[in-house]
PDB file of C-alpha atoms and ligand atoms in Angstrom:
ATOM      1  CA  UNK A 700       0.000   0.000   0.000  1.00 82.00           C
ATOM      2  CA  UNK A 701       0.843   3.882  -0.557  1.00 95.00           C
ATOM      3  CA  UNK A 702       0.228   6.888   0.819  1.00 98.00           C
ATOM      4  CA  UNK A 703       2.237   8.364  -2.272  1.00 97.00           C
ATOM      5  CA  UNK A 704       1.012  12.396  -2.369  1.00 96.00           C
ATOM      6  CA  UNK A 705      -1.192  12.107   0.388  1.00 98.00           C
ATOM      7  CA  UNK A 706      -0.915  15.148   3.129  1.00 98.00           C
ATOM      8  CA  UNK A 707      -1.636  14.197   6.532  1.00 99.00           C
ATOM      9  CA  UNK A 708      -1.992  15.762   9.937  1.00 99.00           C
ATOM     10  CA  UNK A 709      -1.366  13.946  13.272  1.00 99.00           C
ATOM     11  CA  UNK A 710      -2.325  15.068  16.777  1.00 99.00           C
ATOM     12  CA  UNK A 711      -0.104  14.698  19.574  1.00 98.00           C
ATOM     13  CA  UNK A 712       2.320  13.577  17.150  1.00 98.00           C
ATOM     14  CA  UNK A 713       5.750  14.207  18.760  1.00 98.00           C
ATOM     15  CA  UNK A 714       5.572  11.313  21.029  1.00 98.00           C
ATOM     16  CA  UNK A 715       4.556   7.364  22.047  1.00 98.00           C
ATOM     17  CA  UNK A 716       1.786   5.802  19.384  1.00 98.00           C
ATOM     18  CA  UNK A 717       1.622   9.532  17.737  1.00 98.00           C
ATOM     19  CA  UNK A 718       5.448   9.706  16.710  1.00 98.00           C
ATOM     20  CA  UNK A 719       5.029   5.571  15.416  1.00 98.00           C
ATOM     21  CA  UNK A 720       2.074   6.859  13.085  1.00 99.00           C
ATOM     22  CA  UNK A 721       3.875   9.488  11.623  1.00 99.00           C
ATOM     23  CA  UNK A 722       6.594   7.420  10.735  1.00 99.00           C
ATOM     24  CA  UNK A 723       4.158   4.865   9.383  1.00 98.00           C
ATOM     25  CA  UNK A 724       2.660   7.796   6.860  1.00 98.00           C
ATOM     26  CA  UNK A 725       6.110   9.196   6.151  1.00 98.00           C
ATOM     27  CA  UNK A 726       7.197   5.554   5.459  1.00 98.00           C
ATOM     28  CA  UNK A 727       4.438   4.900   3.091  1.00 98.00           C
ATOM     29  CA  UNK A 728       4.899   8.261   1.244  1.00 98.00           C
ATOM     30  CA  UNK A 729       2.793  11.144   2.956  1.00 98.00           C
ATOM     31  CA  UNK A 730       3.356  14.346   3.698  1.00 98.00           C
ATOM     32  CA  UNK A 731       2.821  14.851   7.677  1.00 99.00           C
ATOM     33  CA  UNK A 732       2.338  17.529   9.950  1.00 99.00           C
ATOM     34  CA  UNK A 733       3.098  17.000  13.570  1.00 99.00           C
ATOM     35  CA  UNK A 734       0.926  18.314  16.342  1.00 99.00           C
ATOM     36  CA  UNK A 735       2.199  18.909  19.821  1.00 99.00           C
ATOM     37  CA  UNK A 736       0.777  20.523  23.093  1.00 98.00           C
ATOM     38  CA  UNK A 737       3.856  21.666  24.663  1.00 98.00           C
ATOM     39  CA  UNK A 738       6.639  18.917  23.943  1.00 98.00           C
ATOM     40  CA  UNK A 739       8.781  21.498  20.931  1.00 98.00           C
ATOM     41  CA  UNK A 740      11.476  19.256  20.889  1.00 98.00           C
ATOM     42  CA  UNK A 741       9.809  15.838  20.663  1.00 98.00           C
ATOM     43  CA  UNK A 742       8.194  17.375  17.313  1.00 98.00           C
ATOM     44  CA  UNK A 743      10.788  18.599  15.760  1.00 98.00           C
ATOM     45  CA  UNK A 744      12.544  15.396  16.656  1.00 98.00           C
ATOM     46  CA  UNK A 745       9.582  13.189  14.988  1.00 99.00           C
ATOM     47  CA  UNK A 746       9.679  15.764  11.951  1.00 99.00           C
ATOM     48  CA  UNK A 747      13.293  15.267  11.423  1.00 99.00           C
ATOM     49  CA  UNK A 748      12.665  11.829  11.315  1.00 98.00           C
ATOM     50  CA  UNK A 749       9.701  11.933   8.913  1.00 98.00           C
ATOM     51  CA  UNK A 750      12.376  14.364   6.349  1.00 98.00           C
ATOM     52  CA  UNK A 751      14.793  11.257   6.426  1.00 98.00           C
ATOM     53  CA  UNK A 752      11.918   9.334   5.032  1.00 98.00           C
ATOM     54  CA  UNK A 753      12.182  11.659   1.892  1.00 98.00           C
ATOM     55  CA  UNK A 754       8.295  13.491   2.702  1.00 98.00           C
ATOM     56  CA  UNK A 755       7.864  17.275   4.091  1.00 98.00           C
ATOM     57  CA  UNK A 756       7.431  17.277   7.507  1.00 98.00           C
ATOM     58  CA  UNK A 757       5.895  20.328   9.728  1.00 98.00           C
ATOM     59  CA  UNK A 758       5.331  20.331  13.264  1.00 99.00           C
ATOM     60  CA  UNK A 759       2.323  22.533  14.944  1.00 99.00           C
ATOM     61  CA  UNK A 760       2.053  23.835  18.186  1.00 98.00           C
ATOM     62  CA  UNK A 761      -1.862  23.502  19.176  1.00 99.00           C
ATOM     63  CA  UNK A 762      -4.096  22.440  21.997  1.00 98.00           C
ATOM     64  CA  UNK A 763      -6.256  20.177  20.448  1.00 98.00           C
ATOM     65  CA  UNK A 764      -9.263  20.989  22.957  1.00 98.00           C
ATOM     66  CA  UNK A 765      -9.280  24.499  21.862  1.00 98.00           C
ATOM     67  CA  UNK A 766     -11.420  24.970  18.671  1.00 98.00           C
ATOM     68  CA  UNK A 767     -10.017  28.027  17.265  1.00 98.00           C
ATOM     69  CA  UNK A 768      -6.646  26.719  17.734  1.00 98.00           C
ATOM     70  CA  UNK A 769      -7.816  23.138  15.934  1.00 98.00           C
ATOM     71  CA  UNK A 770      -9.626  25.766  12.961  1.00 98.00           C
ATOM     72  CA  UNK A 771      -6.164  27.695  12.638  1.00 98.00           C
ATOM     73  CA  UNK A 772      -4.219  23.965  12.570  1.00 99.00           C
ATOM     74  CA  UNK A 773      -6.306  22.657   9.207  1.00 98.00           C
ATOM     75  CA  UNK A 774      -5.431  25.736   7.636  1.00 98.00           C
ATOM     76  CA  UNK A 775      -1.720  25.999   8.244  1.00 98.00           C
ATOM     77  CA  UNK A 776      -1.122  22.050   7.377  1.00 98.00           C
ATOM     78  CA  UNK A 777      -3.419  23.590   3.935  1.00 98.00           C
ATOM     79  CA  UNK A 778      -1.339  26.153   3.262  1.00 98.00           C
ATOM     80  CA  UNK A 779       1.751  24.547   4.067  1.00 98.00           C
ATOM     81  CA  UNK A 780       1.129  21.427   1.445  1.00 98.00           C
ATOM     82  CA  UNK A 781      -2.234  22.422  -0.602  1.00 98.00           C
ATOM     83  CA  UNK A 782      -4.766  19.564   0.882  1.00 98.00           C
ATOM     84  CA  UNK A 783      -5.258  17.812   3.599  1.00 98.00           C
ATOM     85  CA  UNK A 784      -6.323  14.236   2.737  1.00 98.00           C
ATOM     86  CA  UNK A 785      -5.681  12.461   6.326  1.00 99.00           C
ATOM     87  CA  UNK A 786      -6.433  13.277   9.768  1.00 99.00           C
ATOM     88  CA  UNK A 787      -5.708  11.352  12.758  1.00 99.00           C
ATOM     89  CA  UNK A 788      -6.989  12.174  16.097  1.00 99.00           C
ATOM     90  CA  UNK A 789      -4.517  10.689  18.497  1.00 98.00           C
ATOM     91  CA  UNK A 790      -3.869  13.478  20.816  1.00 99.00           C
ATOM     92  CA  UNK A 791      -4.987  12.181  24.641  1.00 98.00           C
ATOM     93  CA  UNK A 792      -4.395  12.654  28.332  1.00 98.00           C
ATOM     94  CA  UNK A 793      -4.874  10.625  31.602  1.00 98.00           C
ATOM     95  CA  UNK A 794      -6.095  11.466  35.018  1.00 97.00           C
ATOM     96  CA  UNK A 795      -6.911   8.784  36.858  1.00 95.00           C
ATOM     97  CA  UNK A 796      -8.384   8.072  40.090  1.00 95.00           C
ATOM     98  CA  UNK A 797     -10.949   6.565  41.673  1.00 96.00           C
ATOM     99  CA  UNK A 798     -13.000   9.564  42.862  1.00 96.00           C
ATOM    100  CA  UNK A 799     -12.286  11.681  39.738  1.00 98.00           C
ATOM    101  CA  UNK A 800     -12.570  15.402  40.236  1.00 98.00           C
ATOM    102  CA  UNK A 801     -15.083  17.956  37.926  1.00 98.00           C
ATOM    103  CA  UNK A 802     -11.458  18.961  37.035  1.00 98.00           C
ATOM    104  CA  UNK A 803     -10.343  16.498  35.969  1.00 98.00           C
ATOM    105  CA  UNK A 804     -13.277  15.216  34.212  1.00 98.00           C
ATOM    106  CA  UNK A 805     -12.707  18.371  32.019  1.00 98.00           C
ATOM    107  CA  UNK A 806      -9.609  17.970  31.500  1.00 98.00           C
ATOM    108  CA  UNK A 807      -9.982  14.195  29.571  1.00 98.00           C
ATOM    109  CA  UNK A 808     -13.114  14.945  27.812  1.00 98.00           C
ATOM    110  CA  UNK A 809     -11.927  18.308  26.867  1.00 99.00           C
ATOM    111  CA  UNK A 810      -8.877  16.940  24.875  1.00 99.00           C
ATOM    112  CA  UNK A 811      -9.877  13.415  24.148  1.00 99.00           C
ATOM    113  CA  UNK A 812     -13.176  13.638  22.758  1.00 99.00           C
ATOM    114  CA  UNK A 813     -13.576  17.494  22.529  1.00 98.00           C
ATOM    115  CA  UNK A 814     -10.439  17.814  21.148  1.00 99.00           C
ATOM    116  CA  UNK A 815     -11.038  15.263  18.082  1.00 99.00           C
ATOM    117  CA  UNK A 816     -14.749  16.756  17.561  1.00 98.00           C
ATOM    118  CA  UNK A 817     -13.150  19.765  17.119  1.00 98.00           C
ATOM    119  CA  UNK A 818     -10.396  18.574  14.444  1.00 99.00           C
ATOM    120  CA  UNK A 819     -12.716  16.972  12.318  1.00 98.00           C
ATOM    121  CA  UNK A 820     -15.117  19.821  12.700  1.00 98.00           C
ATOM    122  CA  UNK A 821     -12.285  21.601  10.987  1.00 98.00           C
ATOM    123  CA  UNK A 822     -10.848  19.250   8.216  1.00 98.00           C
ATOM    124  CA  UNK A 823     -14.290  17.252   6.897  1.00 97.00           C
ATOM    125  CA  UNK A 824     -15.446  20.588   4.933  1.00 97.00           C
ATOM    126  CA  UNK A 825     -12.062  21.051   3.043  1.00 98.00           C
ATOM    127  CA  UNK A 826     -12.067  17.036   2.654  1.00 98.00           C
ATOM    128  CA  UNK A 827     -15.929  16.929   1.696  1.00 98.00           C
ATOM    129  CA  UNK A 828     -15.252  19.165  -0.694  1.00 98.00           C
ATOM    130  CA  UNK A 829     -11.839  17.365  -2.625  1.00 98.00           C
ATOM    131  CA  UNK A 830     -14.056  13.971  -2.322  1.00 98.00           C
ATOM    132  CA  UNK A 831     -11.794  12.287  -0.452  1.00 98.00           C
ATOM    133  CA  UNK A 832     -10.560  12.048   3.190  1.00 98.00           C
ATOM    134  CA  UNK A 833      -9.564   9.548   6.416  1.00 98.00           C
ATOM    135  CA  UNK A 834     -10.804  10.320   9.820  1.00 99.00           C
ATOM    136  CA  UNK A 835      -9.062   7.836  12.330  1.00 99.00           C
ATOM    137  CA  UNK A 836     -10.206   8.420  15.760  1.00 99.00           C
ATOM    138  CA  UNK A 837      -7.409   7.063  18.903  1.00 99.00           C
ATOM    139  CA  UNK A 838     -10.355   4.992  21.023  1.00 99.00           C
ATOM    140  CA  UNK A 839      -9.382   2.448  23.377  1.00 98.00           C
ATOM    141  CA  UNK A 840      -9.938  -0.752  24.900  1.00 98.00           C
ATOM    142  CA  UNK A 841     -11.413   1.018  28.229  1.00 97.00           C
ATOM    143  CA  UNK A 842     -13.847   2.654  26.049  1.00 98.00           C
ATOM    144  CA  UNK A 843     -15.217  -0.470  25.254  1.00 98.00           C
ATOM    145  CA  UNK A 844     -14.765  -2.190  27.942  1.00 96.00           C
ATOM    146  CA  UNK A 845     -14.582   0.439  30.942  1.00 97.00           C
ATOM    147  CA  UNK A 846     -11.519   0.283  33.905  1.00 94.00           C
ATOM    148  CA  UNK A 847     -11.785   0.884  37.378  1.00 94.00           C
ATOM    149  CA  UNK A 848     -10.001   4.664  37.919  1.00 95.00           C
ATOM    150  CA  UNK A 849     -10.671   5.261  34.719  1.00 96.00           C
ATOM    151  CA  UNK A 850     -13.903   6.536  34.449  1.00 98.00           C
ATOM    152  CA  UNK A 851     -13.114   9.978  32.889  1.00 98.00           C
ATOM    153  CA  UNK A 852     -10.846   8.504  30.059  1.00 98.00           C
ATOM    154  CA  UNK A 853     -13.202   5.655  29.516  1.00 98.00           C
ATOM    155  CA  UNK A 854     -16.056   7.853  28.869  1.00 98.00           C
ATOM    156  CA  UNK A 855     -14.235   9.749  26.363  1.00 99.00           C
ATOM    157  CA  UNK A 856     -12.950   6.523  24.654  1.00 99.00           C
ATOM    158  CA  UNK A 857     -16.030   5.313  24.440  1.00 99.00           C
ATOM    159  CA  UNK A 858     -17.780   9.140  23.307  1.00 99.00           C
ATOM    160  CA  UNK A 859     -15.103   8.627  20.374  1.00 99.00           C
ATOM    161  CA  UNK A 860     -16.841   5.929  19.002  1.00 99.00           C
ATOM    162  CA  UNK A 861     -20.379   7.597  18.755  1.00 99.00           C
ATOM    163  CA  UNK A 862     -18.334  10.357  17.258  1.00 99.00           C
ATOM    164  CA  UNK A 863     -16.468   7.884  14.906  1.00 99.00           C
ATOM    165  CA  UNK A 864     -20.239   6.160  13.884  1.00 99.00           C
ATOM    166  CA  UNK A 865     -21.609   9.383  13.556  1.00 99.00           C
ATOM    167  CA  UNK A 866     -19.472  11.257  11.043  1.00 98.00           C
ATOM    168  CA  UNK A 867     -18.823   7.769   9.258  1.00 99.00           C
ATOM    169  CA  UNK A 868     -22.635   8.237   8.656  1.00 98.00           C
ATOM    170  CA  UNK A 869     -22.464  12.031   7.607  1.00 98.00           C
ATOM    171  CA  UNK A 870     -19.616  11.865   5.830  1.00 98.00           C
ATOM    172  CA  UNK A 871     -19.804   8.505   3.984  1.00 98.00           C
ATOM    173  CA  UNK A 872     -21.403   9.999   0.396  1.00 98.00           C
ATOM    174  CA  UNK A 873     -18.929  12.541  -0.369  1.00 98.00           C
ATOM    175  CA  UNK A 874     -16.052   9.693  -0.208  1.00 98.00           C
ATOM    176  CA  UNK A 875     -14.768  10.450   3.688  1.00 98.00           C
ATOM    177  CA  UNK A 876     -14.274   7.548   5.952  1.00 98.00           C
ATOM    178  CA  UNK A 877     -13.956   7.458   9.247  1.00 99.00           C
ATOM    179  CA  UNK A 878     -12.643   4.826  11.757  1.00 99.00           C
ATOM    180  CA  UNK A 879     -11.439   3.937  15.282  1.00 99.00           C
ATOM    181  CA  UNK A 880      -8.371   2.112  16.364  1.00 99.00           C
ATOM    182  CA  UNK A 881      -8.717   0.933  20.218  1.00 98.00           C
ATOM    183  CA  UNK A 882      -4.972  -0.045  21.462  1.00 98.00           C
ATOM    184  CA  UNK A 883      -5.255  -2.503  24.537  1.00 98.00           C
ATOM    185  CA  UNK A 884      -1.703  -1.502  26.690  1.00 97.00           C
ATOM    186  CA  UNK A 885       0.844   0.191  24.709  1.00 98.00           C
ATOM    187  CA  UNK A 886       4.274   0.942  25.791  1.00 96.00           C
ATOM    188  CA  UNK A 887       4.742   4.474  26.017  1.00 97.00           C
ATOM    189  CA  UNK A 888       4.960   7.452  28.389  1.00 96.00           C
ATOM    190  CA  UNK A 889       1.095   7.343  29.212  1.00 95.00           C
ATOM    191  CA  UNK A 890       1.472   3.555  30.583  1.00 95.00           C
ATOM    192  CA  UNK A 891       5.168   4.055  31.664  1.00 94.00           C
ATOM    193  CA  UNK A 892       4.077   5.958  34.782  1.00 92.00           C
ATOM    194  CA  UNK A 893       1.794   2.904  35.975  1.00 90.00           C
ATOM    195  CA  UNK A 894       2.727   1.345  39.110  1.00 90.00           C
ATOM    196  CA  UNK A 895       4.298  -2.053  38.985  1.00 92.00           C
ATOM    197  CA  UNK A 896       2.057  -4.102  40.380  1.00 92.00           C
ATOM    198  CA  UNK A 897      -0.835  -2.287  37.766  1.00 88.00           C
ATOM    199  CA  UNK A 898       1.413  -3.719  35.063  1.00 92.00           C
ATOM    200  CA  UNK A 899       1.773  -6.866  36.049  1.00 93.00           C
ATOM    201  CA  UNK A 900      -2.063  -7.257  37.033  1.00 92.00           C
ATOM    202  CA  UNK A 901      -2.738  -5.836  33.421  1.00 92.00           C
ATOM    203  CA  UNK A 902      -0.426  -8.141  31.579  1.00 95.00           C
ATOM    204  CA  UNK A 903      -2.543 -11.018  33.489  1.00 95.00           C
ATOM    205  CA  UNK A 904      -5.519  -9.633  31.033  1.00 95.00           C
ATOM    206  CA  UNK A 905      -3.868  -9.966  27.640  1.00 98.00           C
ATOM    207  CA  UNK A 906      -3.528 -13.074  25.845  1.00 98.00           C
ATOM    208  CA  UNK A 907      -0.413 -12.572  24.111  1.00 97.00           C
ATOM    209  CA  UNK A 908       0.635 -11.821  27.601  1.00 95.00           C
ATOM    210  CA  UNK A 909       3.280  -8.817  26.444  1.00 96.00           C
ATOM    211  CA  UNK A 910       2.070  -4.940  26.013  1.00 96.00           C
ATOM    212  CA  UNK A 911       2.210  -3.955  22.313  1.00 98.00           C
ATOM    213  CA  UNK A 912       4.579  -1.482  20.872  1.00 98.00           C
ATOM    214  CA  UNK A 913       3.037   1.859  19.184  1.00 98.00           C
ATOM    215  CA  UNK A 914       4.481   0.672  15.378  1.00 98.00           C
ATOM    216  CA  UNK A 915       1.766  -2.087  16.319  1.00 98.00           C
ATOM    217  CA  UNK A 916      -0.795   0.323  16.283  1.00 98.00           C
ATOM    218  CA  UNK A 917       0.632   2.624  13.693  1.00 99.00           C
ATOM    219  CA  UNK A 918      -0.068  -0.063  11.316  1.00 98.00           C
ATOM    220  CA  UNK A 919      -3.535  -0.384  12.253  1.00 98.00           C
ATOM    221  CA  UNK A 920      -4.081   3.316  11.321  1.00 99.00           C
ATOM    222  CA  UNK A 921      -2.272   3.445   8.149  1.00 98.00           C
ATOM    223  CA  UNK A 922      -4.776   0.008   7.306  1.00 98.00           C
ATOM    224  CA  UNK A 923      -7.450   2.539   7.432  1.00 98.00           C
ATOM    225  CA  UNK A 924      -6.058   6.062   5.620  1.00 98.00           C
ATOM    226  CA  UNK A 925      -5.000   3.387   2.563  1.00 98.00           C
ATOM    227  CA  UNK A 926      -6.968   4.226  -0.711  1.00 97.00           C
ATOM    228  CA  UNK A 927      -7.505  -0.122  -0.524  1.00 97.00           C
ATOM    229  CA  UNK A 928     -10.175   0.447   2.315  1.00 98.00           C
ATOM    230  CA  UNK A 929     -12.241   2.978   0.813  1.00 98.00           C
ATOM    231  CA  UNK A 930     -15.239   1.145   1.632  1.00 98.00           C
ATOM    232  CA  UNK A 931     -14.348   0.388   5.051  1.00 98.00           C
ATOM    233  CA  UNK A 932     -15.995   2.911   7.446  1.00 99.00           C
ATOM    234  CA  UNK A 933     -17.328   3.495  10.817  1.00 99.00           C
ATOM    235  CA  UNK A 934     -15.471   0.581  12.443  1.00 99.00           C
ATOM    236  CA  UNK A 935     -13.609   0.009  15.271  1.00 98.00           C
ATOM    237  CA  UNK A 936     -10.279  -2.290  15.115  1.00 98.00           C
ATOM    238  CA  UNK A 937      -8.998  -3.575  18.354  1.00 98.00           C
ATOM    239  CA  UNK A 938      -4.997  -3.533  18.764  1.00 98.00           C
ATOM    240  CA  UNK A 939      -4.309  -5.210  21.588  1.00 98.00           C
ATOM    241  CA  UNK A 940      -2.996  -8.883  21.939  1.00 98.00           C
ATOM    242  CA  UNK A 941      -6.587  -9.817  22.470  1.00 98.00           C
ATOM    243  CA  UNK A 942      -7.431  -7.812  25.716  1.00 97.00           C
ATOM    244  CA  UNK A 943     -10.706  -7.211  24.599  1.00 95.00           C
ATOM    245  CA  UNK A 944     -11.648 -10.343  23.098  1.00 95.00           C
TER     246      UNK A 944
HETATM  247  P1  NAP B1416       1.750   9.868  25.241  1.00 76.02           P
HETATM  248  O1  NAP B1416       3.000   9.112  25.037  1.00 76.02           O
HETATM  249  O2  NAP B1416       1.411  10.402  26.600  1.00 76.02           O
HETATM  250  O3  NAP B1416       1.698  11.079  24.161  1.00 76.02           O
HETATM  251  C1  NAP B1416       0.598  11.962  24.175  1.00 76.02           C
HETATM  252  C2  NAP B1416       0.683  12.858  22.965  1.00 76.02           C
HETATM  253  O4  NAP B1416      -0.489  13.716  22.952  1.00 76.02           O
HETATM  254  C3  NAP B1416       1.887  13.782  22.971  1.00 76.02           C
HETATM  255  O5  NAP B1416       2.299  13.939  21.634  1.00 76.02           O
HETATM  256  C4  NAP B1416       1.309  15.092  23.516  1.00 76.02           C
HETATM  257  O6  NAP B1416       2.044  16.249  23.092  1.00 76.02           O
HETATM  258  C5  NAP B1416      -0.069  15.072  22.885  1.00 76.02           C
HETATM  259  N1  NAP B1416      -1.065  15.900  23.574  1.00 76.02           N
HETATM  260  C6  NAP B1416      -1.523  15.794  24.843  1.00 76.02           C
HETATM  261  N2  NAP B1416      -2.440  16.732  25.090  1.00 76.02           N
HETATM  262  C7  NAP B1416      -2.580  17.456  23.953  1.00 76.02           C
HETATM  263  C8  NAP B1416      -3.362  18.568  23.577  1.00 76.02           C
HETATM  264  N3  NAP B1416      -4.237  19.147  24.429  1.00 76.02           N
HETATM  265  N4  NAP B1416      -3.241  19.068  22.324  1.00 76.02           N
HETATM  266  C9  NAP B1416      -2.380  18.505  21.439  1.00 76.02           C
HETATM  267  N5  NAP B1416      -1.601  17.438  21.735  1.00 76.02           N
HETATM  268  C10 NAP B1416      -1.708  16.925  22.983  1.00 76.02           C
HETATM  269  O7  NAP B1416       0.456   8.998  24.836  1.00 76.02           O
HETATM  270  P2  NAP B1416       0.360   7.649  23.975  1.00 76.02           P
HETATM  271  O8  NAP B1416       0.441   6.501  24.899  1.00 76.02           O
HETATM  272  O9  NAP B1416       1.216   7.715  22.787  1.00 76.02           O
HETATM  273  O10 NAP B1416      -1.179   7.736  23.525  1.00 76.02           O
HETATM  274  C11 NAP B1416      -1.583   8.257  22.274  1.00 76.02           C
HETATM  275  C12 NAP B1416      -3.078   8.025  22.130  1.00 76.02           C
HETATM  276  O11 NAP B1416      -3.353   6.632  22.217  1.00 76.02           O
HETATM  277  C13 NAP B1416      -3.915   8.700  23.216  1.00 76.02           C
HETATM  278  O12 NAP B1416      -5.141   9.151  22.670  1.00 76.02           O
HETATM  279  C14 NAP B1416      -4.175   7.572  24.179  1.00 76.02           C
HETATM  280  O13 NAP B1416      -5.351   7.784  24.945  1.00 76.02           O
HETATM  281  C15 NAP B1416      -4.333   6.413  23.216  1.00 76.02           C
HETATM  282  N6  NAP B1416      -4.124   5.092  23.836  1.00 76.02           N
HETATM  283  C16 NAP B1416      -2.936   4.802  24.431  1.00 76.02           C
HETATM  284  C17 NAP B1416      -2.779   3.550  25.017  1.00 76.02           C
HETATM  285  C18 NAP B1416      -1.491   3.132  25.689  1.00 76.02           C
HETATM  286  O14 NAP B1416      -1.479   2.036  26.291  1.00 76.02           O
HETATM  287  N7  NAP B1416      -0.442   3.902  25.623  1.00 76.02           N
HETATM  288  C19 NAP B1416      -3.841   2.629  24.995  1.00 76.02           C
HETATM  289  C20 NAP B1416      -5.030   2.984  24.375  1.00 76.02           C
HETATM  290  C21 NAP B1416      -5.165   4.223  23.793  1.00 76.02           C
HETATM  291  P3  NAP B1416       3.377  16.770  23.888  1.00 76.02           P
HETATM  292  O15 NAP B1416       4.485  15.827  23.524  1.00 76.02           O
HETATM  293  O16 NAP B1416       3.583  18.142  23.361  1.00 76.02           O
HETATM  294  O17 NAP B1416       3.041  16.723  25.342  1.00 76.02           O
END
């Protein structure tokens, strides 16, 4: 498969799963723009690498939960490489607990589920109108399946599948799909910070009984921005060593 002339824009691209996807576009040909909350370095780092894969690479500074920001984001990948053909929401936060605070509440549904309402509020026109796009939404396995402590991060897991089912619907005539990828327990900074004893109880639940690596997921995503699935939309495709099975 290739992404050959495709443009695409990742969120929270400069680290973890984000930085794997980016080098999983760059690798099959596209064009990517990295998005970043605060981590400059990390992006230009992921960029860099994305250049040595012969695309253009950009790196944007945006908070994802912040719509005017997300509006400003489409445009600048647009100007920067003419179209936007693929968008991946991946950009997400954690704060768990068992008693989860209003503030926290906020906080995960604001940039997990806010934050990729708000990016494909501002890429479907521009791809409605070119007749072609890829939406793929970051889910999870605890939006499926729910996790104690988790309640916050579950709930906007699982709100990014009714968003994912929703646009697929609305978007699905003028040639835009849109799909979820739901990781089980990746190794990255997000699950790095777990407590030993949560690891080890977590690899209990997974068949393959190892965590999976971000490429692993990357692949997933670049399944579903390949021209081969155009008539695959508004599904969900669990990467996880069979967690959720
Ligand atoms: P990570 O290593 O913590 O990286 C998070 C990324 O999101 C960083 O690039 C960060 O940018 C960016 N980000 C955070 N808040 C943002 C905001 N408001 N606006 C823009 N960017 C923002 O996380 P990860 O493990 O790679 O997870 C990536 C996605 O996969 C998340 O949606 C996560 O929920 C999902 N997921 C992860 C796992 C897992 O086991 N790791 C499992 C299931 C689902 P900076 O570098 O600038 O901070």
């Amino acid at each position: 498969m290739s992404l050959q002339g495709r443009n695409a824009l990742v969120t929270g691209g400069s680290r973890g799963i984000g930085r794997a996807i980016c080098l999983e576009l760059a690798r099959q040909g596209a064009n990517v723009a990295v998005n970043y909350a605060g981590n400059a370095q990390a992006a230009e780092e992921t960029a860099a690498a994305c250049r040595e894969l012969g695309v253009q690479a950009v790196t944007i500074r945006a908070d994802v939960a912040d719509a005017a920001a997300c509006e400003a984001m489409v445009k600048e990948v647009i100007s920067s490489f003419g179209s936007l053909h693929i968008l991946v929401n991946n950009a997400g936060i954690t704060r768990d607990n068992l008693s989860i605070s209003e503030a926290d509440f906020d906080a995960v549904l604001d940039t997990n589920l806010k934050g990729a309402f708000c990016c494909c509020k501002a890429a479907y026109r521009p791809m409605m109108r070119q007749r072609y796009g890829r939406i793929i939404n970051m889910s999870s396995v605890v939006g499926l399946r729910g996790n104690a402590g988790q309640a916050n991060y579950s709930a906007s897991k699982a709100g990014l599948i009714g968003l994912t089912k929703s646009l697929a619907k609305e978007l699905a005539a003028r040639k835009v799909t849109v799909n979820a990828v739901a990781p089980g327990f990746i190794d990255t900074d997000m699950t790095a910070v777990l407590p030993e004893a949560a690891k080890k109880a977590l690899l209990k639940t997974i068949p393959m009984a190892r965590l999976g690596q971000p490429e692993d997921v990357a692949r997933a995503v670049a399944f579903f921005a390949a021209d081969e699935t155009a008539y695959v939309t508004g599904q969900v495709l669990c990467v996880d060593g069979g967690m959720a099975v």
